[in-house]
Structures are given as structure tokens and as C-alpha cells.
């Protein structure tokens, strides 16, 4: 089955338990990297090979641990990312074998809460060696404390971005997002990882696909730089 979305061709539908549908969009890059995108991935302008993993319940499947609602009258976060990521990681080897993928690098990416979950996955799953996040929910209660004791595997790369207007939100839960994203990138850099942070113009809802494409490409550049440094030694 093929799906054309915003100029990208999504092919090779992969059914997981007749519930999950993974779709792959072959990239133009020659480095053999694969990015697993949590949630919507339509319209991402990237040369990398992307695999779209739909999310049915963001507050349940993407939250790393339980937390109160961040909006008045909103849903709480039930913290079931562990089981969701376990299922994904079990399926990856078979998915890559079926589609002839032999990635030199395997990353995970996402926007908003999916961006937080992507970095959480990198910190808890050795199957990934990179994460890309746009407007990730690093305001999430307990995130910085978690990061202090759960670092990614050695050699991993991370690219994080956030909108330059997001810190102006009236919501006190979300207001620290830029500061926490900066602190996350800084903590990883100080621990010896290749980490890049940058700002995107606009608030949380402006051009999410375009804005996710930027850290994905930044992550690919970090991988390439690391490979070049290894070969030059």
C-alpha cells in the first residue's frame, strides 16, 4: 500500500497485531540511517529514511511515568511509555529484515510529547543511537531528575529544538519548556554526547512537520560528523 502525503511517498505497510500500521518513506541520504517517528510524520522535509509509527493515545503511550494534567480539565498522563516502547523495540528487527534495512544508525524522533518520549527511549533502549525532538515536552515533571541517572549509550547523538515563542505561554506547566530543553542539551554535552540545540520561530503549533525535519537533519549531520572523526583517527 502506498500513501502520498505532502510530497513524501509512504510505502510497505507493516501491520502489527492488526492495530499498529508502520509505513516507511525511503530517503535520499546515502548513510543508511533510519529514523522511527512517533506520531504523525507526514510532510517532514528530510533526506533520511523515516518510519512512521502511529500513536493512538498520546497521554497514555508517550508519557514515561504518571503525571497530573497540564491543562485545566485535561487528561492526566498515565505513564505507559515503557510498554509502548517495549512493543516497538520487539518489532524493529523483523520490520527492518522484511524491508531490507541495515541501518548504520538508528534514531527515534517526535514532536511535543512524542519528542520527550523519543529522548526517553534513547536513554532507556540501547537499540537507538540518536534522538531528534521538536518542541519536546521537557517541562514534564521529573524529567531533569531522570536524566541525571539515565544517560544514553555511549556515542549517541541528540538534536533538540523548540519554538522561540513557546516560553511565552500562559500555562505555568509548559512555560519552562525552552529552559528545560536547553538544560537537557547542556547536560548531555557535559556528559560527553554530541548534542545540538536550536530555536525555531513561532509557538508550539507552527509548522510541526517542517520543524521536526530540522532536528532530524541536524541529528543526521551529527552522525556523519562522528563517523568522519572515527575514520580520521
Short mmCIF file of C-alpha atoms in Angstrom, two decimals:
data_model
loop_
_atom_site.label_atom_id
_atom_site.label_comp_id
_atom_site.label_asym_id
_atom_site.label_seq_id
_atom_site.Cartn_x
_atom_site.Cartn_y
_atom_site.Cartn_z
CA UNK A 1 0.00 0.00 0.00
CA UNK A 2 1.34 3.46 -0.85
CA UNK A 3 0.43 6.67 0.84
CA UNK A 4 1.41 10.04 -0.62
CA UNK A 5 1.46 12.80 1.97
CA UNK A 6 2.85 16.28 1.35
CA UNK A 7 5.18 15.05 -1.35
CA UNK A 8 6.56 12.03 0.52
CA UNK A 9 5.70 8.52 -0.64
CA UNK A 10 4.92 6.15 2.22
CA UNK A 11 5.07 2.52 1.22
CA UNK A 12 5.38 -1.04 2.52
CA UNK A 13 2.63 -1.02 5.11
CA UNK A 14 3.56 -3.13 8.10
CA UNK A 15 0.72 -4.43 10.27
CA UNK A 16 1.48 -5.01 13.91
CA UNK A 17 -1.17 -7.07 15.62
CA UNK A 18 -3.76 -5.70 13.16
CA UNK A 19 -3.66 -2.47 15.18
CA UNK A 20 -0.40 -0.70 14.50
CA UNK A 21 0.48 0.38 10.97
CA UNK A 22 4.09 1.27 10.27
CA UNK A 23 4.93 2.95 6.96
CA UNK A 24 8.35 3.59 5.53
CA UNK A 25 9.42 6.53 3.39
CA UNK A 26 12.76 5.71 1.72
CA UNK A 27 15.19 8.60 1.99
CA UNK A 28 17.71 10.10 -0.41
CA UNK A 29 20.58 10.09 2.08
CA UNK A 30 23.33 7.55 1.47
CA UNK A 31 24.44 6.99 5.07
CA UNK A 32 21.99 4.17 5.81
CA UNK A 33 20.32 5.85 8.78
CA UNK A 34 16.72 5.13 9.79
CA UNK A 35 14.53 7.39 11.94
CA UNK A 36 11.48 5.97 13.72
CA UNK A 37 8.95 8.81 14.05
CA UNK A 38 6.42 8.61 16.85
CA UNK A 39 3.06 10.03 15.85
CA UNK A 40 2.33 11.89 12.65
CA UNK A 41 5.26 12.04 10.23
CA UNK A 42 3.55 13.35 7.10
CA UNK A 43 5.29 16.19 5.32
CA UNK A 44 8.65 16.05 7.08
CA UNK A 45 11.20 17.54 4.65
CA UNK A 46 14.16 15.26 5.28
CA UNK A 47 16.50 13.16 3.16
CA UNK A 48 16.58 10.45 5.82
CA UNK A 49 14.65 7.19 5.72
CA UNK A 50 11.65 7.64 8.01
CA UNK A 51 9.37 5.05 9.57
CA UNK A 52 6.00 6.33 10.76
CA UNK A 53 4.66 4.77 13.97
CA UNK A 54 1.11 5.96 14.75
CA UNK A 55 0.15 6.71 18.33
CA UNK A 56 -3.42 6.07 19.43
CA UNK A 57 -3.35 7.68 22.88
CA UNK A 58 -0.58 10.24 23.37
CA UNK A 59 -1.09 10.88 27.10
CA UNK A 60 -1.02 7.17 27.80
CA UNK A 61 1.51 5.75 25.36
CA UNK A 62 4.07 8.56 25.30
CA UNK A 63 4.28 9.59 28.96
CA UNK A 64 7.23 7.96 30.76
CA UNK A 65 5.56 7.96 34.18
CA UNK A 66 2.26 9.19 35.64
CA UNK A 67 1.78 12.94 35.98
CA UNK A 68 -1.13 15.32 36.55
CA UNK A 69 -2.92 17.03 33.67
CA UNK A 70 -1.21 20.14 32.33
CA UNK A 71 -4.48 21.79 31.29
CA UNK A 72 -7.50 22.53 33.45
CA UNK A 73 -9.98 19.73 32.89
CA UNK A 74 -7.48 17.83 30.71
CA UNK A 75 -6.44 14.21 30.87
CA UNK A 76 -3.77 13.04 33.25
CA UNK A 77 -0.66 11.26 31.98
CA UNK A 78 -0.86 7.55 32.79
CA UNK A 79 2.84 6.82 32.13
CA UNK A 80 2.75 3.75 29.89
CA UNK A 81 5.60 4.63 27.53
CA UNK A 82 7.60 1.66 28.83
CA UNK A 83 5.18 -0.94 27.47
CA UNK A 84 4.67 1.01 24.23
CA UNK A 85 8.41 1.22 23.60
CA UNK A 86 8.87 -2.44 24.51
CA UNK A 87 6.41 -3.40 21.76
CA UNK A 88 8.11 -1.10 19.24
CA UNK A 89 11.59 -2.39 20.00
CA UNK A 90 10.45 -6.00 19.71
CA UNK A 91 9.10 -5.29 16.23
CA UNK A 92 12.07 -3.33 14.85
CA UNK A 93 14.34 -6.29 13.93
CA UNK A 94 11.59 -8.06 11.98
CA UNK A 95 10.44 -4.83 10.34
CA UNK A 96 13.96 -3.98 9.15
CA UNK A 97 14.55 -7.52 7.91
CA UNK A 98 11.28 -7.50 5.92
CA UNK A 99 12.18 -4.18 4.32
CA UNK A 100 15.86 -4.83 3.66
CA UNK A 101 17.02 -2.15 6.09
CA UNK A 102 20.51 -2.44 7.58
CA UNK A 103 20.97 0.95 9.23
CA UNK A 104 24.36 2.22 10.27
CA UNK A 105 22.45 4.45 12.69
CA UNK A 106 19.00 4.03 14.17
CA UNK A 107 17.22 7.01 15.69
CA UNK A 108 13.87 7.91 17.14
CA UNK A 109 12.08 11.23 16.69
CA UNK A 110 8.97 13.07 17.71
CA UNK A 111 7.17 16.35 18.27
CA UNK A 112 5.80 17.63 21.57
CA UNK A 113 5.15 14.72 23.96
CA UNK A 114 6.50 12.37 21.28
CA UNK A 115 9.75 14.35 21.40
CA UNK A 116 10.04 13.73 25.13
CA UNK A 117 9.28 10.04 24.57
CA UNK A 118 11.92 9.86 21.83
CA UNK A 119 14.66 11.03 24.17
CA UNK A 120 13.30 8.82 26.94
CA UNK A 121 13.59 5.89 24.53
CA UNK A 122 17.19 6.82 23.72
CA UNK A 123 18.02 6.89 27.43
CA UNK A 124 16.44 3.50 28.13
CA UNK A 125 16.85 1.46 24.92
CA UNK A 126 20.27 0.54 23.50
CA UNK A 127 18.71 -0.23 20.12
CA UNK A 128 18.81 3.52 19.34
CA UNK A 129 21.90 5.70 18.99
CA UNK A 130 20.20 9.01 18.29
CA UNK A 131 17.11 11.09 19.03
CA UNK A 132 15.55 14.14 17.41
CA UNK A 133 12.94 16.25 19.17
CA UNK A 134 11.00 19.34 18.15
CA UNK A 135 9.15 21.22 20.88
CA UNK A 136 9.63 18.23 23.16
CA UNK A 137 7.71 18.24 26.44
CA UNK A 138 10.80 18.55 28.64
CA UNK A 139 8.72 20.52 31.13
CA UNK A 140 7.37 17.12 32.16
CA UNK A 141 7.59 16.67 35.97
CA UNK A 142 10.69 14.76 37.00
CA UNK A 143 12.43 14.83 33.60
CA UNK A 144 15.67 16.53 34.61
CA UNK A 145 16.00 14.30 37.67
CA UNK A 146 15.51 11.24 35.47
CA UNK A 147 18.17 12.39 33.02
CA UNK A 148 20.75 12.73 35.77
CA UNK A 149 20.76 8.95 36.30
CA UNK A 150 19.68 7.62 32.88
CA UNK A 151 22.07 8.65 30.13
CA UNK A 152 22.03 7.22 26.57
CA UNK A 153 24.53 4.64 25.46
CA UNK A 154 27.99 5.90 24.62
CA UNK A 155 28.33 7.61 21.25
CA UNK A 156 24.67 8.59 20.93
CA UNK A 157 23.74 11.90 19.30
CA UNK A 158 20.84 14.22 20.08
CA UNK A 159 19.25 17.20 18.31
CA UNK A 160 16.66 19.30 20.14
CA UNK A 161 14.65 22.33 19.05
CA UNK A 162 11.89 24.47 20.49
CA UNK A 163 9.85 27.42 19.27
CA UNK A 164 11.15 30.82 20.34
CA UNK A 165 7.66 31.88 21.48
CA UNK A 166 6.79 28.77 23.46
CA UNK A 167 8.16 30.17 26.71
CA UNK A 168 5.56 32.96 26.49
CA UNK A 169 2.63 30.63 27.11
CA UNK A 170 0.29 31.50 29.98
CA UNK A 171 0.29 27.88 31.10
CA UNK A 172 2.70 27.60 34.06
CA UNK A 173 3.27 23.90 33.41
CA UNK A 174 4.51 24.50 29.87
CA UNK A 175 6.33 27.80 30.36
CA UNK A 176 9.72 26.24 31.30
CA UNK A 177 9.93 24.26 28.05
CA UNK A 178 12.73 26.31 26.47
CA UNK A 179 14.78 26.38 29.66
CA UNK A 180 14.37 22.63 30.20
CA UNK A 181 15.25 21.88 26.58
CA UNK A 182 18.41 23.97 26.88
CA UNK A 183 19.28 22.27 30.16
CA UNK A 184 18.74 18.85 28.58
CA UNK A 185 21.09 19.61 25.69
CA UNK A 186 23.66 21.12 28.06
CA UNK A 187 23.55 18.12 30.41
CA UNK A 188 24.15 15.74 27.52
CA UNK A 189 27.01 17.85 26.17
CA UNK A 190 28.64 17.98 29.58
CA UNK A 191 28.33 14.20 29.79
CA UNK A 192 30.27 13.87 26.52
CA UNK A 193 27.50 13.39 23.98
CA UNK A 194 27.13 15.20 20.67
CA UNK A 195 24.08 17.36 21.30
CA UNK A 196 22.67 20.28 19.33
CA UNK A 197 20.06 22.79 20.49
CA UNK A 198 18.43 25.46 18.37
CA UNK A 199 15.36 27.68 18.26
CA UNK A 200 12.61 27.61 15.67
CA UNK A 201 10.42 30.66 15.00
CA UNK A 202 6.91 30.61 16.39
CA UNK A 203 4.81 28.94 19.04
CA UNK A 204 4.17 25.29 19.73
CA UNK A 205 1.75 24.75 16.86
CA UNK A 206 3.60 26.40 13.97
CA UNK A 207 4.64 24.06 11.11
CA UNK A 208 5.27 20.94 13.22
CA UNK A 209 6.36 18.75 10.30
CA UNK A 210 8.85 21.32 8.99
CA UNK A 211 10.18 21.94 12.48
CA UNK A 212 10.65 18.23 13.16
CA UNK A 213 12.56 17.88 9.90
CA UNK A 214 15.21 20.29 11.16
CA UNK A 215 16.37 18.31 14.21
CA UNK A 216 16.15 15.12 12.17
CA UNK A 217 18.59 16.58 9.65
CA UNK A 218 20.71 18.01 12.47
CA UNK A 219 20.89 14.53 14.01
CA UNK A 220 22.00 13.07 10.68
CA UNK A 221 24.72 15.73 10.48
CA UNK A 222 25.94 14.80 13.97
CA UNK A 223 26.09 11.14 12.97
CA UNK A 224 28.04 11.99 9.83
CA UNK A 225 30.47 14.15 11.78
CA UNK A 226 31.04 11.38 14.32
CA UNK A 227 31.69 8.87 11.51
CA UNK A 228 34.16 11.21 9.83
CA UNK A 229 36.01 11.72 13.10
CA UNK A 230 36.24 7.97 13.62
CA UNK A 231 37.68 7.35 10.16
CA UNK A 232 40.20 10.17 10.52
CA UNK A 233 41.69 8.73 13.71
#
